[in-house]
Amino acid sequence: MEQKRYGHFDDLHREYVITDPQTPWPWINYLGNEDFFSLISNTAGGYSFYKDAKFRRITRYRYNNVPMDNGGRYFYLKDGDTVWNPGWKPCKTPLDFYECRHGMSYTRITGRKNGVEASVLFFVPLKKWAEVQKLTLTNQSNEVKQLKLFSFEEWCLWNAATDMENFQRNFSTGEVEIEDSTIYHKTEYRERRNHYAFYHVNTPIQGFDTDRETFIGLYNEFADPQVVMEGKPRNSHAHGWSPIASHYIEITLKPGETKDLVFLLGYVENEQDQKFAAPQVINKEKAHALIAELDTTEKVDKAFAELCDYWDKLLNIYQVKTANDKLDRMVNIWNQYQCMVTFNFSRSASFFESGIGRGMGFRDSNQDLVGFVHQIPSRARQRIIDIASTQFPDGGCYHQYQPLTKRGNNDIGGGFNDDPCWLIFGTIAYIKETGDFSILDEMVPFDNQPGSEVTLFEHLKISMDHVIKNLGPHMLPLIGRADWNDCLNLNCFSWDPNESFQTTENVSEGTKAESLMIAGLFVVTGEDYVALCQKLGKTAEAERMQQAVDAMIEAVKKHGWDGEWYLRAYDFYGRKIGSNECEEGKIFIESQGWCTMAEIGADDGMVAKSLDSCKKYLECEHGMVLNNPAFTKYIYEYGEISSYPEGYKENAGIFCHNNPWVIIGECIAGRGNDAWSHYAKILPSYVEEKYQTLHKVEPYVNCQMVAGKDAFRPGEGKNSWLTGTAAWMWYTVSEFILGIKPDYDGIRIDPCLPETASDYTVSRKFREADYDITIHPNGSQKGVKQIVLDGQAIDGTVIPYSKGHHVVEVTM
Ligand code: GLC
Ligand code: GLC
């Protein structure tokens, strides 16, 4: 069935262009690259924060609201009796034209009504703690236009969690100051906070409002604020209740005339002894300075050009040119962009994550690194140190930490037994990209305790040891609270709906619950670790760990094979999970992915059989489901996985994150046709073409989950943006399909392609070199015959690293 379309890609500008504001779900973008961040929907909904979406929330947001996505930065234009917004919402006055262009860290929303065009460019300038909103008004009519403009932002009282619940306090703490065209939000600044926010416009204003109920009216809504409807500000001064910021500006536009206004939402921190300019009056020096840097169109345009240039440079590190524009746009633009976003936010702030519950995940952030490390290695380096600093001396670790404090999160604690392995995965990806072995000598504490520092290498070692020291009766890794699958809770046993499956006390005494997913992960990362030790001349350590890896391979072959696929786990009592013997959940994807990547039993045909079984039992039109058959009832011994209805989330949803594991397994096995067909099923550009309405969520990025074949509406997507899928899709396509793999001494070339692939070129910057690599597949799925480097044939498949520009021809 032909599906309605809401937009299209504009590859030249690296934008997704939304042409209908009523998308099937808010389609959002992220602004900001390092400290100051914003989420923005295609109708300008969303919010801003500094570093931490929980502790430093700048503007307020209402999640899961009716209507959806209410609240944001709104511009109300009153033209005679017509009130409208450039982004259609919240007034929803029908527009003569609407367009939202989501680009690389910026969004431009344009609306036209009755001969007036209003276009707003939203972005966070590099290294600035502010969101710029450049509003361009153009009179396209033949008459003079007298417009009344009201801006709007609603302040969050900083802590996004208490902001939503502690009203007995909140309604009495709100404070603002107004100075010329700037409204300052200074709630709690009088006591312990050393920060305030402001909302400025670079023109004199004719009025303002700072009290929400005065501006909107208690019985009105965002769609019809009282003040806007009356066309007159009330110059309200908030004391308590809900402080907001609204400027009122009168604008006259002659026919054909254009005016720019620059609005600035800024954040400032002051030293304790410099907080006040006078009793009760905040020190505004830094705000003035920030405003002065961005108070003209020229300055803003320059900052925007710098941002675009920054993205040009980042994206140019890896560019591919194939005959397939759907592939190129994902590899060259959107997949890399999503990788930066997931690196920045982990799983904290999206339209599916409130930004309150979760900080940075130990396993999540390590995986995100493989999508990001080629972009800004120095930030990846710092991230690795931050993550490792939340580890415990026994190799276990906090499952999450807060980005502001970098402290482990006590509410969730540790005990997820896959976590330690991911530190090895992330660190090795970093070293292979950069050649920077010195990171291994960094002194890194345990649980952030000063004085407890050991080298990062030592952290990797105890990570490996944590697995070895926690083996179960089959010599397979004990699962702990859960492995990668947070919802396979084999030691939890909960009948209390008030308990969280993740945090409740586990019965670990006497458990036999083992994970084949961790077994495969241990073999893959263990082999990498062994190679690293050899590289470092740590021969004894390499041998010690090789033995452990070999033993694990034997244990999987002996106790982890079900005949046609790898088992998933053993439960608390030592019974098989993910076996043909089971009534439901006979086969799971995670262990197929990791054990095929690890090539366990490849010579005995296990890998090929496992991959075939994925096709036979897990694959459907929209991708591969997590398990099959889906669980139809709650299983006390399995936990959260069986709590989801069939086809959703970890119960037989298409959990996009783990599809690439099987795809990599296919690539390693040399099955390019199968790898490609799995990959294309979850590639956003392919889905975009087919299913905008069904898929619902943003068509330019991956989402965590697509409803599986057993679901009520297979193909419906949820939880977009913040998913490990981004990094895994990148790792898969860049290194295993297109076959450009950073290695310690150079770039390994090893593509795995569908037979139909034609010649393609990858331009890859690598350390201080850049390579133009052309691959001639000649109808082959795998196997490099010859590499010619700068006109000279070389031996093997690794292009040895050397500075400068190189041309490489690869024949398969
Ligand atoms: C979520 C979590 C991730 C977990 C996955 C599977 O994406 O962020 O840590 O591995 O779900 O449960
Ligand atoms: C829930 C989600 C799962 C997520 C976990 C972590 O279990 O279903 O995907 O990883 O919460 O909080």
GROMACS .gro file of N, CA and C in nm, residues 363 418 422 474 476-490 512-521 556 559-571 575-582 584-595 610 618 625-628 631 638 641 650 655 658 661:
model
  228
  363ARG      N    1   2.760  -0.001   2.967
  363ARG     CA    2   2.769  -0.076   2.841
  363ARG      C    3   2.728   0.010   2.723
  418ASP      N    4   2.766  -0.849   3.183
  418ASP     CA    5   2.830  -0.819   3.054
  418ASP      C    6   2.909  -0.689   3.061
  422TRP      N    7   3.257  -0.466   2.791
  422TRP     CA    8   3.240  -0.354   2.697
  422TRP      C    9   3.351  -0.251   2.710
  474HIS      N   10   2.839  -2.485   3.395
  474HIS     CA   11   2.886  -2.531   3.263
  474HIS      C   12   3.012  -2.457   3.220
  476LEU      N   13   3.031  -2.154   3.187
  476LEU     CA   14   2.986  -2.039   3.108
  476LEU      C   15   2.965  -1.921   3.203
  477PRO      N   16   2.966  -1.797   3.153
  477PRO     CA   17   2.957  -1.681   3.242
  477PRO      C   18   2.823  -1.673   3.316
  478LEU      N   19   2.831  -1.648   3.444
  478LEU     CA   20   2.709  -1.621   3.521
  478LEU      C   21   2.649  -1.489   3.470
  479ILE      N   22   2.519  -1.484   3.467
  479ILE     CA   23   2.454  -1.369   3.403
  479ILE      C   24   2.439  -1.248   3.497
  480GLY      N   25   2.431  -1.273   3.628
  480GLY     CA   26   2.408  -1.161   3.721
  480GLY      C   27   2.266  -1.108   3.707
  481ARG      N   28   2.250  -0.978   3.724
  481ARG     CA   29   2.114  -0.920   3.712
  481ARG      C   30   2.060  -0.939   3.571
  482ALA      N   31   2.148  -0.925   3.475
  482ALA     CA   32   2.112  -0.941   3.333
  482ALA      C   33   2.240  -0.924   3.254
  483ASP      N   34   2.239  -0.969   3.129
  483ASP     CA   35   2.349  -0.934   3.040
  483ASP      C   36   2.299  -0.820   2.952
  484TRP      N   37   2.344  -0.813   2.827
  484TRP     CA   38   2.300  -0.703   2.740
  484TRP      C   39   2.148  -0.689   2.742
  485ASN      N   40   2.080  -0.800   2.748
  485ASN     CA   41   1.934  -0.795   2.753
  485ASN      C   42   1.891  -0.766   2.895
  486ASP      N   43   1.865  -0.639   2.922
  486ASP     CA   44   1.825  -0.594   3.055
  486ASP      C   45   1.705  -0.669   3.110
  487CYS      N   46   1.632  -0.730   3.022
  487CYS     CA   47   1.503  -0.787   3.062
  487CYS      C   48   1.506  -0.937   3.082
  488LEU      N   49   1.622  -0.998   3.061
  488LEU     CA   50   1.634  -1.141   3.090
  488LEU      C   51   1.686  -1.151   3.233
  489ASN      N   52   1.593  -1.150   3.328
  489ASN     CA   53   1.628  -1.138   3.470
  489ASN      C   54   1.613  -1.274   3.535
  490LEU      N   55   1.720  -1.350   3.531
  490LEU     CA   56   1.709  -1.491   3.569
  490LEU      C   57   1.726  -1.516   3.718
  512LYS      N   58   2.246  -2.097   3.901
  512LYS     CA   59   2.312  -2.164   3.788
  512LYS      C   60   2.287  -2.086   3.659
  513ALA      N   61   2.238  -1.961   3.672
  513ALA     CA   62   2.199  -1.885   3.553
  513ALA      C   63   2.321  -1.836   3.477
  514GLU      N   64   2.338  -1.887   3.355
  514GLU     CA   65   2.456  -1.855   3.274
  514GLU      C   66   2.412  -1.795   3.141
  515SER      N   67   2.501  -1.718   3.081
  515SER     CA   68   2.467  -1.647   2.958
  515SER      C   69   2.558  -1.686   2.842
  516LEU      N   70   2.498  -1.730   2.734
  516LEU     CA   71   2.574  -1.757   2.612
  516LEU      C   72   2.609  -1.629   2.539
  517MET      N   73   2.531  -1.524   2.566
  517MET     CA   74   2.563  -1.395   2.504
  517MET      C   75   2.697  -1.344   2.561
  518ILE      N   76   2.710  -1.352   2.693
  518ILE     CA   77   2.838  -1.307   2.752
  518ILE      C   78   2.951  -1.400   2.707
  519ALA      N   79   2.920  -1.527   2.691
  519ALA     CA   80   3.025  -1.620   2.645
  519ALA      C   81   3.081  -1.574   2.510
  520GLY      N   82   2.992  -1.544   2.417
  520GLY     CA   83   3.037  -1.499   2.284
  520GLY      C   84   3.110  -1.366   2.293
  521LEU      N   85   3.053  -1.276   2.372
  521LEU     CA   86   3.115  -1.143   2.390
  521LEU      C   87   3.255  -1.158   2.451
  556VAL      N   88   3.122  -2.348   2.517
  556VAL     CA   89   3.008  -2.317   2.430
  556VAL      C   90   2.978  -2.435   2.338
  559HIS      N   91   2.830  -2.710   2.579
  559HIS     CA   92   2.706  -2.688   2.654
  559HIS      C   93   2.617  -2.579   2.595
  560GLY      N   94   2.662  -2.520   2.485
  560GLY     CA   95   2.588  -2.403   2.437
  560GLY      C   96   2.527  -2.424   2.300
  561TRP      N   97   2.528  -2.544   2.251
  561TRP     CA   98   2.476  -2.568   2.115
  561TRP      C   99   2.350  -2.651   2.124
  562ASP      N  100   2.251  -2.611   2.046
  562ASP     CA  101   2.122  -2.678   2.058
  562ASP      C  102   2.091  -2.767   1.937
  563GLY      N  103   2.184  -2.772   1.845
  563GLY     CA  104   2.157  -2.857   1.727
  563GLY      C  105   2.144  -2.773   1.600
  564GLU      N  106   2.067  -2.666   1.610
  564GLU     CA  107   2.051  -2.579   1.494
  564GLU      C  108   2.093  -2.435   1.524
  565TRP      N  109   2.110  -2.406   1.648
  565TRP     CA  110   2.150  -2.271   1.690
  565TRP      C  111   2.213  -2.276   1.829
  566TYR      N  112   2.269  -2.161   1.870
  566TYR     CA  113   2.329  -2.153   2.005
  566TYR      C  114   2.218  -2.131   2.107
  567LEU      N  115   2.230  -2.194   2.221
  567LEU     CA  116   2.137  -2.169   2.331
  567LEU      C  117   2.148  -2.022   2.373
  568ARG      N  118   2.054  -1.974   2.446
  568ARG     CA  119   2.062  -1.836   2.494
  568ARG      C  120   2.121  -1.828   2.634
  569ALA      N  121   2.078  -1.922   2.721
  569ALA     CA  122   2.118  -1.912   2.863
  569ALA      C  123   2.078  -2.040   2.934
  570TYR      N  124   2.126  -2.050   3.057
  570TYR     CA  125   2.069  -2.148   3.150
  570TYR      C  126   2.004  -2.069   3.263
  571ASP      N  127   1.890  -2.117   3.310
  571ASP     CA  128   1.820  -2.040   3.413
  571ASP      C  129   1.876  -2.072   3.553
  575ARG      N  130   1.826  -2.494   3.381
  575ARG     CA  131   1.748  -2.541   3.265
  575ARG      C  132   1.775  -2.454   3.143
  576LYS      N  133   1.765  -2.513   3.025
  576LYS     CA  134   1.799  -2.442   2.902
  576LYS      C  135   1.699  -2.330   2.868
  577ILE      N  136   1.751  -2.220   2.820
  577ILE     CA  137   1.669  -2.113   2.765
  577ILE      C  138   1.712  -2.092   2.620
  578GLY      N  139   1.615  -2.077   2.532
  578GLY     CA  140   1.648  -2.061   2.390
  578GLY      C  141   1.686  -2.194   2.329
  579SER      N  142   1.606  -2.294   2.359
  579SER     CA  143   1.631  -2.427   2.307
  579SER      C  144   1.505  -2.481   2.242
  580ASN      N  145   1.523  -2.569   2.149
  580ASN     CA  146   1.410  -2.635   2.085
  580ASN      C  147   1.322  -2.706   2.186
  581GLU      N  148   1.383  -2.740   2.300
  581GLU     CA  149   1.305  -2.806   2.406
  581GLU      C  150   1.206  -2.711   2.472
  582CYS      N  151   1.229  -2.581   2.460
  582CYS     CA  152   1.142  -2.485   2.529
  582CYS      C  153   1.011  -2.471   2.452
  584GLU      N  154   0.825  -2.180   2.443
  584GLU     CA  155   0.832  -2.049   2.376
  584GLU      C  156   0.975  -1.998   2.392
  585GLY      N  157   1.010  -1.898   2.311
  585GLY     CA  158   1.147  -1.848   2.320
  585GLY      C  159   1.245  -1.959   2.290
  586LYS      N  160   1.225  -2.029   2.179
  586LYS     CA  161   1.313  -2.141   2.144
  586LYS      C  162   1.450  -2.091   2.094
  587ILE      N  163   1.448  -1.977   2.027
  587ILE     CA  164   1.573  -1.923   1.972
  587ILE      C  165   1.582  -1.773   1.999
  588PHE      N  166   1.699  -1.727   2.037
  588PHE     CA  167   1.723  -1.586   2.067
  588PHE      C  168   1.833  -1.533   1.976
  589ILE      N  169   1.824  -1.405   1.947
  589ILE     CA  170   1.920  -1.346   1.853
  589ILE      C  171   2.058  -1.319   1.915
  590GLU      N  172   2.062  -1.280   2.044
  590GLU     CA  173   2.189  -1.227   2.098
  590GLU      C  174   2.301  -1.328   2.092
  591SER      N  175   2.271  -1.453   2.132
  591SER     CA  176   2.379  -1.552   2.132
  591SER      C  177   2.414  -1.593   1.989
  592GLN      N  178   2.319  -1.587   1.896
  592GLN     CA  179   2.354  -1.617   1.756
  592GLN      C  180   2.453  -1.510   1.708
  593GLY      N  181   2.422  -1.384   1.741
  593GLY     CA  182   2.510  -1.275   1.699
  593GLY      C  183   2.650  -1.291   1.754
  594TRP      N  184   2.662  -1.304   1.885
  594TRP     CA  185   2.795  -1.304   1.946
  594TRP      C  186   2.872  -1.432   1.918
  595CYS      N  187   2.804  -1.545   1.919
  595CYS     CA  188   2.879  -1.669   1.895
  595CYS      C  189   2.918  -1.683   1.748
  610SER      N  190   2.363  -2.159   1.255
  610SER     CA  191   2.305  -2.054   1.338
  610SER      C  192   2.253  -1.939   1.251
  618LEU      N  193   1.385  -1.598   1.282
  618LEU     CA  194   1.382  -1.462   1.338
  618LEU      C  195   1.348  -1.355   1.235
  625VAL      N  196   1.357  -1.048   1.463
  625VAL     CA  197   1.304  -1.033   1.598
  625VAL      C  198   1.404  -1.087   1.701
  626LEU      N  199   1.384  -1.049   1.824
  626LEU     CA  200   1.482  -1.086   1.927
  626LEU      C  201   1.471  -1.234   1.965
  627ASN      N  202   1.350  -1.286   1.970
  627ASN     CA  203   1.332  -1.427   2.007
  627ASN      C  204   1.207  -1.481   1.938
  628ASN      N  205   1.201  -1.612   1.931
  628ASN     CA  206   1.087  -1.674   1.864
  628ASN      C  207   1.067  -1.814   1.920
  631PHE      N  208   0.699  -1.486   2.390
  631PHE     CA  209   0.636  -1.535   2.513
  631PHE      C  210   0.492  -1.486   2.522
  638TYR      N  211   1.198  -1.586   3.437
  638TYR     CA  212   1.267  -1.512   3.331
  638TYR      C  213   1.264  -1.360   3.352
  641ILE      N  214   1.147  -0.982   3.049
  641ILE     CA  215   1.131  -1.017   2.907
  641ILE      C  216   0.990  -1.069   2.878
  650GLU      N  217   1.184  -0.635   2.429
  650GLU     CA  218   1.268  -0.754   2.439
  650GLU      C  219   1.189  -0.884   2.421
  655PHE      N  220   1.460  -0.567   1.794
  655PHE     CA  221   1.545  -0.479   1.872
  655PHE      C  222   1.663  -0.446   1.781
  658ASN      N  223   2.056  -0.535   1.800
  658ASN     CA  224   2.126  -0.662   1.787
  658ASN      C  225   2.118  -0.722   1.648
  661TRP      N  226   2.462  -0.747   1.498
  661TRP     CA  227   2.550  -0.856   1.546
  661TRP      C  228   2.543  -0.974   1.450
   0.00000   0.00000   0.00000
